[in-house]
Amino acid sequence: MTGMLTIAVLLPELLDTNGDASNARVLARRAEWAGHDARVVAVNSVIELPEQTDAVVIGSGSDADLETARDVLLTLQSRLRELVTSGVPVLAIGTGWELLSWGIEHGDGSVLEGLGIVAGRAIPRGERAIDDLVISSKYGRLVGFENHARAYTGAEGSPLGRVLSGSGNGSGTEGVVMGEVFCTHLHGPVLARNPVLADHLLTIILARHGAAYAAGERATQVDQIAQAARNQVAVRLGLAPEGDSAGNS
Amino acid sequence: MVRYAPAILIGRVVRKLARWRKPGGGSAIPGLIVNRIAPGFLARTLNSFPGGLVIVTGSSGKSTTTKMLVAALRAHGQTVFTNPSTANISQGLTSALLERASITGQVDGDIAVLEMDEGHGALIASTLLPRVVLLTNVMVDQIDRFHDSEMVTAMLAKIAARATEALVSNADDQYLADIAATMVPGVEIVRFGVTTEVLSQSPRGLGYTRTTTERMTADDGVLLTEVDGTRAELRAAGHTHTVRLPARGTHYAVDAASAFAAAGSILGPRFDARVAVTAISAIPPVFGRGEIVTVHGKQVEFVLVQNPASFQLNVDSLEAGTEQILVAIGSDVRDPSYFWPVDTSRLGRVLIASGSKAHDIALQLAYDDVQVDRIETDLAVALDDFLALPDPARGQKTIIFSADSMRRTRAHLRLATNSEEAA
Ligand SMILES: [Zn+2]
C-alpha cells in the first residue's frame, strides 16, 4: 500500500474564488475510490506544508489579494521548488498559476514579480474573458469555464492544449505544462469535469510510491456524470459530443 | 408640490393604459415616464414623509428585514409606505408612489421604509435624506460580480453616509463595521449581532465576506443569544425576548434582530419591545424561503439558493436526516464552478438532481460523497416523480432550487405567483 497520500491546497482562504480548491478534494476522493488513503491539507503558511506532500493544488483569487497571496507564497518558494524538482505534481489555476510565473503585468505598466517556477508571464488583455473554455490536449478534450482579466505569454512552447472554443492564453493556446506542473485558466472543478487529467495526476502521484493507479468503480460511475456535463457544453458550442470516438483529438 | 400635478396625471393615465393592455403588467412604465418629465418627483416625495425615510440595504436579507421592520412599525400604529422588492428600480418605485400619491404629489403615510439594491441605492443616494439606514451584510454575490466585495462596500458606504439620524449596522460584518467607523458624529450607530455560541452553531460562519474577530455584547445593541429551529432569543436593553422566525435558519434570526434594533431606533420612546416582537413573530414564511407548501396533497419545503453563501446556510440549517431531497439547478447558474466551495456533504442522499445543470450539481454532490439516486434533467418529470413518492418517515420533502428552477417549478405546479420575491 501507499500509506496516506497528502494533497496540499495552498492558501484556500485567499485562492478559492471559483471553487478551484475543490480539485484537491477531487484527487483525494478518486484516490480513495481506487483504494488508497488520502487527505487534503489546507496550507495557509509555510509551517502547515506537510513534510510528505504528494500533490499541490493552488487556485485563483481576487486581484485585491494578489500581493498578499504572493508574499505568503514567497515564504513557500524554496519548498515548492524542492517538490517540483522531485516530480510532485502541481495543479495551478488562474491567479494561482500567474503567481507561479515570472510575473504579472498590470494595465498601468506595473509588474508584480511571481515565484518564477513556471515560464512565461501574465499580461493585460482588453476585456475580461468569461466563457466556456474547451481545449484539445494530449489527455483528450478538456471542458471548463474561464474567467480571467489577463492573457498569458511565454507558454507557447509547452501549452496544456489548443483552444477549440474560448480565449485561453490569448494566442490559440491554453495553459502551460512544465514537468509535472500543470497550469490552466480552466477554473473550478477542472479535475472533476475532466477526470482524464485527474487520473494523469494520480498516476504520477502513485508512481512516486511505486504503485499503479487504476480508477475505482465509483470513479467510473461518477465519470459518466462528468461526461454528460462536458457534452452539454460541447453541444451548446456546436462541437461534437464525446461518446464512441469523439473527444480525443 | 403642485408642479408635479401634470406629471402625476400623465403617469396615472399611462398606468391605466398599461394595465388595460396587459392586466397586472406594465408597472414600471408609468414611473419611467414620470421620472422623465419630472425628475425630482421621486426624491422629493420620498423625502417628504413626516416620520422620515428608512432605507434597508445590503447583500442579503433585505426583503425579510424590511417586512419585519414594516410590521413592527405598523403594530405601533404607524402608517408605512413600503416597496415590494421587485420595485427596486427607480421606475418601479416611482410607479408605486404614483399609486398612492395625491394630485399634489403627497403620499399618505407617516414614514417610508424602502428596500434598496445596493447598486440602485448608491445611484440615487445623493438625492435622498434618510433618517435611518439599515445595513444587513456584505456577501459574495453572483459570479459576474466576483472580486467585488470592495465595490459593494463602497456603494453601501455611499448610502450609509446619507443617514441623518442613525445607522443600524451588523456588528459581525467587518466591512459594515468599517463603514460604521466612518460615520460623522451625531449619527447614532445602532448595532445588532450574534453571540459566540450562536456563531459557532454555523461552523462555516454566517456567509459574510469578512466576519469580525470579536463578538459584540448585550450592552452594545441587540444581541442574538439563541437560535433553536424557528425560535430565537434576543437580548436588548437588559431584557430577553423570544421571537418566532418565519423559517429555520440563523439568518432569519439576524434579520429579526436587525428589524428589532431599527424599530427601536426609529420609534425612540414610543417603542414597545413586546409589540415589536409580536409583530416580527407574525411574519409569514415566503415561498422558497422555508415556506412549507401543500402540493398534490403532499407537504413540501421549498428552499431557494441564490449564491454560495445562501446555499451553504440552507444546507447547514436543513433538518438532520431529511430523507427526501430534490436539488434543481437551472440555467441561471451560468458557471457551476461557483457552487463548488459549498460543502454539500450534510445532505447525505439526494433522490433526484434536476434542472438544466443537473449533471453539474450531481457531480459536485458525488464528490461530497452524497448519494444521488437519479439525474433527471427534465424538471417537470423530476417534480412529478418526487411528489408522487409517499411521505418521508423523517423530515419534510425538500426541494432546493436556483431562481430559474424555482420559476419553472412554480409554473409547472401552478403555484400562485407571489410578486414579493420574484427578483
Ligand atoms: Zn406535473
XYZ file of C-alpha atoms and ligand atoms in Angstrom:
673
model
C 0.000 0.000 0.000
C 0.939 3.608 -0.405
C 0.189 4.860 3.088
C -1.636 8.130 3.489
C -1.497 10.333 0.389
C -1.394 14.047 1.182
C -2.810 16.628 -1.169
C -1.834 20.163 -0.155
C -4.085 23.029 -1.176
C -2.314 26.388 -0.949
C -3.968 29.471 0.587
C -7.561 28.266 0.195
C -8.754 31.314 2.147
C -7.343 33.659 -0.488
C -7.274 31.485 -3.578
C -10.611 29.725 -3.953
C -12.761 32.199 -5.823
C -14.257 29.668 -8.195
C -14.055 26.505 -6.183
C -10.591 25.734 -7.554
C -9.506 24.352 -4.184
C -12.048 21.567 -4.651
C -9.595 19.932 -7.078
C -7.652 18.768 -4.033
C -10.792 17.033 -2.776
C -11.314 15.515 -6.220
C -7.827 13.966 -6.145
C -8.327 12.678 -2.607
C -11.746 11.149 -3.395
C -10.524 9.447 -6.556
C -7.525 8.086 -4.654
C -9.911 6.713 -2.006
C -12.171 5.238 -4.653
C -9.084 3.484 -6.013
C -8.417 2.007 -2.575
C -5.784 4.397 -1.230
C -5.990 6.523 1.889
C -5.795 10.223 1.121
C -6.238 13.515 2.898
C -6.427 17.175 1.963
C -4.328 19.629 3.957
C -5.019 23.358 3.762
C -1.754 25.288 3.757
C -2.008 28.944 4.728
C 1.606 29.342 5.901
C 4.894 27.552 5.366
C 4.726 25.608 8.637
C 1.492 23.997 7.523
C 3.045 22.390 4.436
C 3.389 18.686 5.324
C 6.848 17.117 5.104
C 5.395 14.403 2.889
C 3.326 16.155 0.224
C 2.112 14.121 -2.747
C 0.420 16.816 -4.804
C -0.173 20.555 -4.663
C -3.281 22.472 -5.757
C -3.316 26.240 -5.989
C -6.376 28.175 -7.103
C -7.485 31.574 -8.219
C -8.210 34.607 -6.072
C -9.178 38.233 -6.193
C -6.807 40.822 -7.647
C -7.122 42.747 -4.383
C -5.392 39.814 -2.666
C -2.711 39.166 -5.305
C 0.168 40.776 -3.476
C -0.797 39.291 -0.106
C -1.021 35.841 -1.683
C 2.304 36.314 -3.475
C 4.026 37.335 -0.248
C 2.846 34.204 1.530
C 3.808 32.071 -1.471
C 7.316 33.575 -1.404
C 7.817 32.016 2.029
C 6.917 28.672 0.442
C 9.091 29.231 -2.639
C 12.046 27.011 -1.777
C 9.805 24.181 -0.510
C 7.742 24.406 -3.686
C 10.890 24.253 -5.813
C 12.001 21.120 -3.977
C 8.618 19.493 -4.538
C 8.544 20.429 -8.209
C 12.106 19.225 -8.744
C 11.295 15.893 -7.134
C 8.361 15.396 -9.514
C 5.437 16.116 -7.207
C 2.534 17.165 -9.458
C 1.187 20.679 -9.104
C -2.125 21.978 -10.450
C -2.223 25.787 -10.616
C -5.305 27.688 -11.760
C -5.872 31.303 -12.755
C -4.120 33.791 -10.484
C -2.507 30.870 -8.628
C -0.762 29.979 -11.885
C 0.077 33.636 -12.594
C 1.780 33.865 -9.201
C 3.966 30.851 -10.040
C 5.048 32.533 -13.289
C 7.746 35.156 -13.887
C 5.257 37.846 -13.020
C 2.018 39.695 -13.584
C 1.951 42.813 -15.747
C -0.805 45.247 -14.881
C -2.522 47.664 -17.240
C -0.721 50.628 -15.690
C 2.668 49.123 -16.546
C 3.482 47.969 -13.028
C 4.651 44.400 -12.535
C 4.098 42.022 -9.640
C 7.024 39.602 -9.580
C 5.980 35.963 -9.469
C 7.776 32.965 -7.976
C 9.420 32.092 -11.301
C 8.518 28.421 -11.049
C 6.921 28.244 -14.491
C 7.909 30.018 -17.708
C 6.004 32.989 -19.089
C 4.053 35.814 -17.598
C 0.554 37.240 -17.348
C -0.124 40.340 -19.454
C -3.129 42.670 -19.689
C -5.844 41.795 -22.168
C -8.613 44.032 -23.486
C -11.649 42.520 -21.891
C -12.100 40.019 -19.124
C -12.502 36.558 -20.664
C -15.631 34.983 -19.176
C -16.921 31.971 -21.046
C -16.832 28.267 -21.598
C -13.319 27.128 -22.495
C -12.730 23.953 -24.462
C -9.260 22.780 -25.423
C -7.750 19.766 -27.117
C -4.871 18.323 -25.146
C -2.789 15.181 -25.260
C -5.020 13.857 -22.448
C -8.146 14.424 -24.520
C -10.587 17.252 -24.932
C -10.890 19.304 -21.739
C -14.005 21.332 -20.986
C -14.476 24.027 -18.398
C -15.037 27.668 -17.681
C -12.647 30.619 -17.731
C -12.914 33.995 -16.025
C -9.710 35.999 -16.124
C -8.585 39.547 -16.764
C -5.167 38.740 -18.226
C -3.671 36.827 -21.126
C -0.515 34.724 -20.816
C 2.620 34.872 -22.894
C 5.694 32.693 -22.974
C 3.873 29.384 -22.757
C 3.739 28.766 -26.499
C 6.454 26.091 -26.306
C 4.587 23.818 -23.897
C 0.924 24.700 -23.543
C -1.620 22.396 -21.912
C -3.611 22.424 -25.137
C -5.008 24.187 -28.158
C -8.150 26.317 -27.797
C -11.244 24.907 -29.529
C -13.611 27.438 -28.001
C -12.946 30.372 -25.680
C -9.900 32.604 -25.104
C -7.279 30.687 -23.122
C -3.819 32.264 -23.125
C -4.896 34.534 -25.945
C -2.767 33.086 -28.723
C -4.756 29.991 -29.631
C -3.103 28.004 -26.889
C -4.186 27.398 -23.332
C -2.264 26.783 -20.137
C 1.284 25.697 -19.640
C 2.835 22.399 -18.606
C 6.368 22.240 -17.231
C 7.460 18.858 -15.968
C 4.641 17.856 -13.651
C 3.371 21.393 -13.122
C 0.015 21.886 -14.851
C -1.293 25.428 -15.192
C -4.622 26.452 -16.679
C -7.377 29.047 -16.889
C -9.909 26.184 -16.700
C -11.218 27.110 -13.309
C -13.379 25.469 -10.689
C -13.531 21.679 -10.506
C -11.494 21.090 -13.683
C -10.342 17.672 -12.412
C -13.895 16.519 -11.637
C -15.146 17.600 -15.041
C -12.095 16.170 -16.813
C -11.109 13.007 -14.953
C -8.504 12.166 -17.632
C -6.435 14.990 -16.210
C -7.154 13.927 -12.625
C -6.102 10.391 -13.382
C -2.939 11.575 -15.099
C -2.010 13.384 -11.870
C -2.955 10.351 -9.761
C -0.828 8.120 -11.958
C 2.167 10.395 -11.277
C 1.365 10.516 -7.545
C 1.149 6.740 -7.210
C 4.144 6.058 -9.445
C 6.239 8.029 -6.955
C 5.148 5.409 -4.393
C 5.927 2.593 -6.789
C 2.237 1.835 -7.271
C -0.011 1.828 -10.303
C -3.234 3.774 -10.451
C -6.429 2.081 -11.555
C -9.617 4.119 -11.333
C -12.110 2.795 -8.791
C -15.571 1.572 -9.686
C -17.190 4.628 -8.130
C -14.970 6.852 -10.286
C -16.209 5.109 -13.402
C -19.834 5.889 -12.438
C -19.089 9.460 -11.486
C -17.136 9.994 -14.703
C -20.285 9.290 -16.697
C -21.902 12.266 -14.984
C -18.852 14.360 -15.877
C -19.043 13.248 -19.485
C -22.703 14.249 -19.681
C -21.840 17.663 -18.228
C -18.999 18.110 -20.760
C -21.174 17.031 -23.655
C -23.845 19.512 -22.674
C -21.292 22.317 -23.066
C -19.803 20.854 -26.246
C -23.173 20.512 -27.963
C -24.138 24.058 -26.971
C -20.898 25.255 -28.579
C -21.507 23.238 -31.758
C -18.736 20.745 -31.004
C -19.162 17.001 -31.435
C -20.238 15.224 -28.253
C -17.926 12.585 -26.829
C -19.076 9.033 -26.902
C -17.817 6.381 -29.235
C -14.829 8.012 -30.831
C -15.127 11.752 -30.382
C -13.328 13.599 -27.640
C -9.674 12.910 -28.187
C -8.173 14.950 -30.922
C -45.652 70.279 -4.953
C -48.338 71.402 -7.424
C -45.693 71.455 -10.106
C -45.765 67.668 -10.193
C -49.523 67.541 -10.836
C -49.254 67.251 -14.637
C -46.613 64.544 -14.361
C -48.675 62.620 -11.851
C -51.770 62.864 -14.039
C -49.864 61.637 -17.069
C -48.351 58.835 -15.017
C -51.806 57.745 -13.918
C -53.179 57.736 -17.438
C -50.214 55.688 -18.641
C -50.701 53.306 -15.745
C -54.339 52.757 -16.716
C -53.326 52.169 -20.329
C -50.582 49.777 -19.318
C -52.994 47.807 -17.134
C -55.585 47.771 -19.876
C -53.122 46.402 -22.388
C -51.674 43.809 -20.049
C -53.539 43.158 -16.823
C -51.195 43.241 -13.863
C -48.284 44.258 -16.048
C -46.520 47.379 -17.184
C -45.978 48.645 -13.663
C -42.592 50.228 -14.371
C -43.685 52.198 -17.429
C -45.679 54.992 -15.728
C -42.747 55.514 -13.381
C -40.356 55.716 -16.313
C -42.461 58.446 -17.896
C -42.887 60.468 -14.711
C -39.167 60.243 -13.973
C -38.558 61.604 -17.483
C -40.921 64.570 -17.244
C -40.495 65.353 -13.523
C -37.097 64.054 -12.475
C -37.326 65.453 -8.954
C -40.569 63.672 -8.129
C -39.062 60.525 -6.655
C -36.579 62.077 -4.246
C -38.888 64.924 -3.294
C -41.727 62.562 -2.443
C -39.512 60.112 -0.564
C -38.007 62.919 1.496
C -41.401 64.367 2.420
C -42.758 61.757 4.845
C -43.295 63.355 8.262
C -41.670 60.411 10.040
C -38.831 60.336 7.524
C -37.338 57.776 5.195
C -35.707 54.486 6.188
C -33.514 52.579 3.720
C -32.758 48.868 4.132
C -29.843 47.668 2.019
C -27.034 45.098 1.892
C -26.264 41.867 0.054
C -28.792 39.544 1.592
C -31.781 39.533 3.945
C -33.176 42.887 2.742
C -36.646 41.538 1.925
C -37.267 39.726 5.188
C -35.785 42.532 7.268
C -37.916 45.151 5.506
C -41.070 43.097 6.043
C -40.263 42.610 9.722
C -39.471 46.269 10.250
C -42.635 47.419 8.471
C -44.710 45.012 10.571
C -43.124 46.286 13.796
C -43.779 49.919 12.847
C -47.364 49.233 11.768
C -48.004 47.407 15.050
C -47.086 50.684 16.741
C -49.831 52.439 14.784
C -47.591 53.919 12.114
C -48.824 54.235 8.529
C -45.922 52.930 6.462
C -45.207 53.342 2.766
C -43.031 50.485 1.561
C -41.987 48.945 -1.741
C -42.419 45.384 -2.909
C -38.930 44.020 -3.506
C -39.465 43.735 -7.259
C -39.710 47.520 -7.389
C -36.061 48.122 -6.629
C -35.543 50.277 -9.660
C -36.406 53.978 -9.762
C -39.233 53.446 -12.217
C -40.858 50.780 -10.103
C -40.536 52.911 -7.005
C -41.992 55.938 -8.740
C -44.851 53.824 -10.052
C -45.511 52.507 -6.555
C -45.543 56.064 -5.220
C -47.877 57.148 -8.013
C -50.397 54.577 -6.879
C -50.563 56.359 -3.579
C -49.799 59.984 -4.421
C -52.384 62.727 -4.269
C -52.528 65.114 -7.189
C -50.144 67.435 -5.310
C -47.555 64.702 -5.012
C -48.223 63.956 -1.365
C -48.200 60.293 -0.346
C -50.226 59.310 2.669
C -48.170 57.804 5.415
C -46.123 58.612 8.485
C -42.949 57.008 7.298
C -41.371 55.319 4.261
C -39.371 52.100 4.622
C -37.627 51.105 1.406
C -35.675 48.052 0.484
C -32.931 49.001 -1.946
C -30.484 47.092 -4.023
C -27.007 48.445 -3.200
C -26.276 49.434 -6.792
C -29.530 51.267 -7.295
C -29.423 52.776 -3.822
C -25.948 54.205 -4.431
C -27.155 55.743 -7.707
C -29.976 57.719 -6.112
C -28.462 58.130 -2.637
C -27.208 61.658 -3.238
C -30.800 62.893 -3.677
C -32.178 61.179 -0.565
C -32.170 62.203 3.080
C -32.905 59.018 5.029
C -33.352 59.337 8.768
C -32.154 55.808 9.264
C -30.135 53.435 7.077
C -30.040 49.718 7.920
C -27.142 47.656 6.513
C -27.666 43.889 6.538
C -24.356 42.358 5.389
C -21.791 42.038 2.593
C -21.792 38.654 0.898
C -20.130 37.435 -2.272
C -22.852 37.628 -4.867
C -23.182 36.343 -8.423
C -20.118 35.120 -10.232
C -20.139 38.014 -12.739
C -19.694 40.407 -9.887
C -16.958 38.500 -8.114
C -13.894 40.296 -6.767
C -16.360 42.929 -5.790
C -16.872 42.987 -2.055
C -14.936 46.256 -2.020
C -17.227 47.708 -4.661
C -20.361 46.602 -2.799
C -18.930 48.137 0.373
C -18.257 51.424 -1.419
C -21.876 51.529 -2.600
C -23.196 50.752 0.873
C -20.905 53.409 2.371
C -22.368 55.941 -0.023
C -25.910 55.125 1.099
C -24.934 54.973 4.790
C -23.312 58.400 4.559
C -26.738 59.913 3.807
C -28.216 58.848 7.169
C -29.149 61.886 9.238
C -30.091 60.184 12.496
C -28.934 56.588 12.805
C -27.060 53.799 11.069
C -28.318 50.354 12.047
C -25.488 48.006 11.258
C -24.430 44.376 11.535
C -21.674 44.209 14.166
C -20.422 40.843 12.907
C -19.687 42.063 9.389
C -16.212 43.591 9.162
C -16.977 45.599 6.018
C -20.001 47.160 7.759
C -18.036 47.757 10.952
C -15.552 49.685 8.800
C -18.385 51.773 7.338
C -19.830 52.441 10.813
C -16.410 53.708 11.891
C -16.521 56.409 9.209
C -19.904 57.902 10.151
C -19.949 61.562 11.147
C -20.510 62.368 14.832
C -24.160 62.916 15.620
C -25.329 59.910 13.638
C -26.074 57.194 16.138
C -24.653 53.733 15.418
C -27.150 51.038 16.387
C -25.672 47.564 16.382
C -27.070 44.075 16.104
C -25.109 40.864 16.200
C -24.809 37.320 17.462
C -23.041 35.675 20.405
C -20.045 33.374 20.049
C -22.390 30.443 20.792
C -24.797 31.374 18.012
C -21.929 31.902 15.579
C -20.433 28.527 16.486
C -23.719 26.810 15.553
C -22.862 27.730 11.960
C -19.484 26.050 11.535
C -18.834 27.997 8.351
C -19.958 31.350 9.678
C -22.934 33.388 8.575
C -21.861 33.914 4.984
C -20.373 37.364 5.404
C -17.379 38.035 3.183
C -15.438 39.129 6.273
C -16.590 38.341 9.788
C -15.313 40.492 12.656
C -12.927 38.744 15.033
C -14.791 39.829 18.174
C -18.449 39.482 19.079
C -20.466 42.364 20.489
C -22.070 42.182 23.943
C -25.664 42.828 25.014
C -24.547 46.287 26.156
C -23.630 47.239 22.583
C -27.043 46.741 20.962
C -29.454 43.978 20.051
C -27.783 40.641 20.639
C -28.998 37.342 19.255
C -28.284 34.887 22.078
C -30.011 31.718 20.915
C -31.441 30.127 17.797
C -33.322 26.853 18.006
C -35.283 25.919 14.905
C -37.785 28.717 14.342
C -37.322 30.115 17.842
C -34.777 32.822 18.658
C -33.846 34.837 21.702
C -32.828 38.456 21.587
C -31.171 40.335 24.397
C -31.703 44.100 24.335
C -31.683 46.831 26.960
C -31.487 44.305 29.767
C -34.446 42.207 28.618
C -34.688 38.880 26.832
C -37.297 38.448 24.096
C -38.377 35.260 22.364
C -39.088 35.668 18.659
C -40.675 33.162 16.313
C -38.981 33.083 12.912
C -40.678 32.672 9.522
C -38.451 29.661 8.838
C -35.483 27.801 10.311
C -32.118 29.477 9.945
C -29.827 31.773 11.858
C -30.002 34.343 9.042
C -33.721 34.869 9.748
C -32.914 35.377 13.416
C -30.312 38.000 12.434
C -32.950 39.685 10.247
C -35.289 39.763 13.262
C -32.566 41.278 15.467
C -31.855 43.975 12.873
C -35.546 44.842 12.413
C -35.996 44.989 16.185
C -32.980 47.285 16.518
C -34.153 49.542 13.694
C -37.701 49.802 15.060
C -36.296 50.789 18.447
C -34.134 53.450 16.874
C -36.930 54.847 14.681
C -39.649 54.905 17.367
C -37.484 56.047 20.274
C -39.541 56.409 23.465
C -42.680 55.156 21.701
C -41.021 51.785 21.086
C -42.615 48.860 22.893
C -40.393 45.788 22.648
C -43.273 43.365 23.213
C -45.331 44.928 20.436
C -42.329 44.704 18.088
C -41.613 41.076 18.981
C -45.245 40.056 18.454
C -45.341 41.770 15.057
C -41.993 40.317 13.915
C -43.075 36.845 15.092
C -46.190 37.048 12.917
C -44.275 37.450 9.634
C -45.383 34.607 7.374
C -42.782 32.495 5.614
C -42.194 33.259 1.947
C -42.225 30.744 -0.884
C -38.716 29.462 -1.470
C -37.563 30.784 1.891
C -38.612 27.951 4.112
C -42.357 28.114 3.478
C -43.986 24.696 3.674
C -46.487 24.337 0.856
C -49.054 21.626 0.258
C -48.775 20.418 -3.358
C -50.765 17.485 -4.751
C -51.691 16.715 -1.139
C -48.033 16.495 -0.067
C -46.217 18.858 2.248
C -43.090 20.271 0.612
C -40.482 22.709 1.831
C -39.005 24.876 -0.923
C -35.530 26.296 -0.448
C -34.123 28.925 -2.799
C -30.346 29.186 -3.160
C -29.200 32.475 -4.631
C -25.453 32.306 -4.111
C -22.849 30.032 -2.486
C -23.386 31.650 0.918
C -27.133 31.038 0.928
C -26.596 27.525 -0.468
C -24.261 26.741 2.432
C -26.552 28.298 5.054
C -29.505 26.331 3.727
C -27.593 23.047 3.657
C -26.369 23.684 7.192
C -29.828 24.549 8.530
C -31.644 21.641 6.900
C -33.231 19.356 9.461
C -30.860 16.453 10.141
C -31.905 13.194 8.495
C -34.123 14.794 5.859
C -34.625 11.784 3.619
C -36.399 13.145 0.531
C -34.411 15.851 -1.210
C -34.592 17.094 -4.777
C -31.948 19.569 -5.955
C -32.635 21.556 -9.139
C -30.089 23.968 -10.582
C -31.050 25.854 -13.717
C -29.507 27.891 -16.483
C -29.349 30.983 -14.248
C -26.205 29.421 -12.775
C -24.037 30.188 -15.789
C -20.889 28.667 -14.332
C -21.493 25.734 -11.981
C -17.943 26.126 -10.552
C -19.488 28.862 -8.490
C -21.113 26.396 -6.084
C -18.096 24.132 -5.521
C -16.879 25.972 -2.414
C -20.173 24.858 -0.821
C -19.826 21.695 1.256
C -22.969 19.711 0.470
C -21.933 16.528 2.304
C -24.542 17.100 5.022
C -27.297 16.306 2.505
C -26.241 12.645 2.680
C -28.570 11.453 -0.017
C -30.393 13.270 -2.818
C -33.197 11.411 -4.552
C -33.135 13.468 -7.750
C -30.748 16.032 -9.224
C -32.550 18.109 -11.824
C -32.612 21.328 -13.811
C -30.545 22.152 -16.867
C -27.409 21.936 -14.684
C -28.441 18.582 -13.222
C -25.219 16.837 -14.240
C -23.030 19.585 -12.799
C -24.744 19.617 -9.423
C -24.817 15.803 -9.357
C -21.058 15.800 -9.988
C -20.487 18.146 -7.059
C -22.725 16.064 -4.798
C -20.877 12.897 -5.822
C -17.505 14.363 -4.803
C -19.037 15.391 -1.469
C -19.960 11.713 -1.013
C -23.651 12.490 -1.299
C -25.581 9.598 -2.816
C -27.518 10.773 -5.885
C -30.197 8.239 -6.823
C -31.211 9.764 -10.126
C -30.348 12.548 -12.563
C -33.377 13.877 -14.411
C -32.748 16.985 -16.490
C -36.475 17.362 -17.213
C -37.602 19.293 -14.154
C -41.312 18.635 -14.763
C -40.739 14.878 -14.750
C -38.475 15.151 -11.712
C -41.074 17.163 -9.778
C -43.942 14.842 -10.622
C -41.989 11.723 -9.660
C -40.656 13.326 -6.496
C -44.092 14.474 -5.356
C -45.601 11.079 -6.134
C -43.334 9.382 -3.567
C -45.056 8.504 -0.281
C -44.432 10.924 2.563
C -40.985 10.553 4.144
C -40.621 8.995 7.561
C -38.130 11.698 8.535
C -38.163 15.381 7.653
C -40.147 17.239 5.003
C -39.998 16.606 1.310
C -37.444 19.275 0.456
C -36.802 20.928 -2.883
C -33.637 23.009 -3.130
C -33.516 25.130 -6.269
C -31.883 28.063 -8.018
C -34.050 31.018 -9.080
C -34.582 29.723 -12.605
C -35.624 26.293 -11.376
C -37.901 27.968 -8.828
C -39.735 29.827 -11.595
C -40.127 26.639 -13.613
C -41.265 24.706 -10.534
C -43.890 27.307 -9.816
C -45.150 27.339 -13.352
C -45.286 23.556 -13.527
C -47.027 23.120 -10.195
C -49.268 26.111 -10.924
C -48.376 27.738 -7.635
C -49.722 31.264 -7.447
C -47.013 33.779 -8.211
C -46.045 35.797 -5.241
C -44.569 39.007 -6.605
C -42.749 39.567 -3.334
C -39.634 37.610 -4.120
C -39.608 37.235 -7.876
C -36.470 39.372 -8.043
Zn -46.862 17.725 -13.158
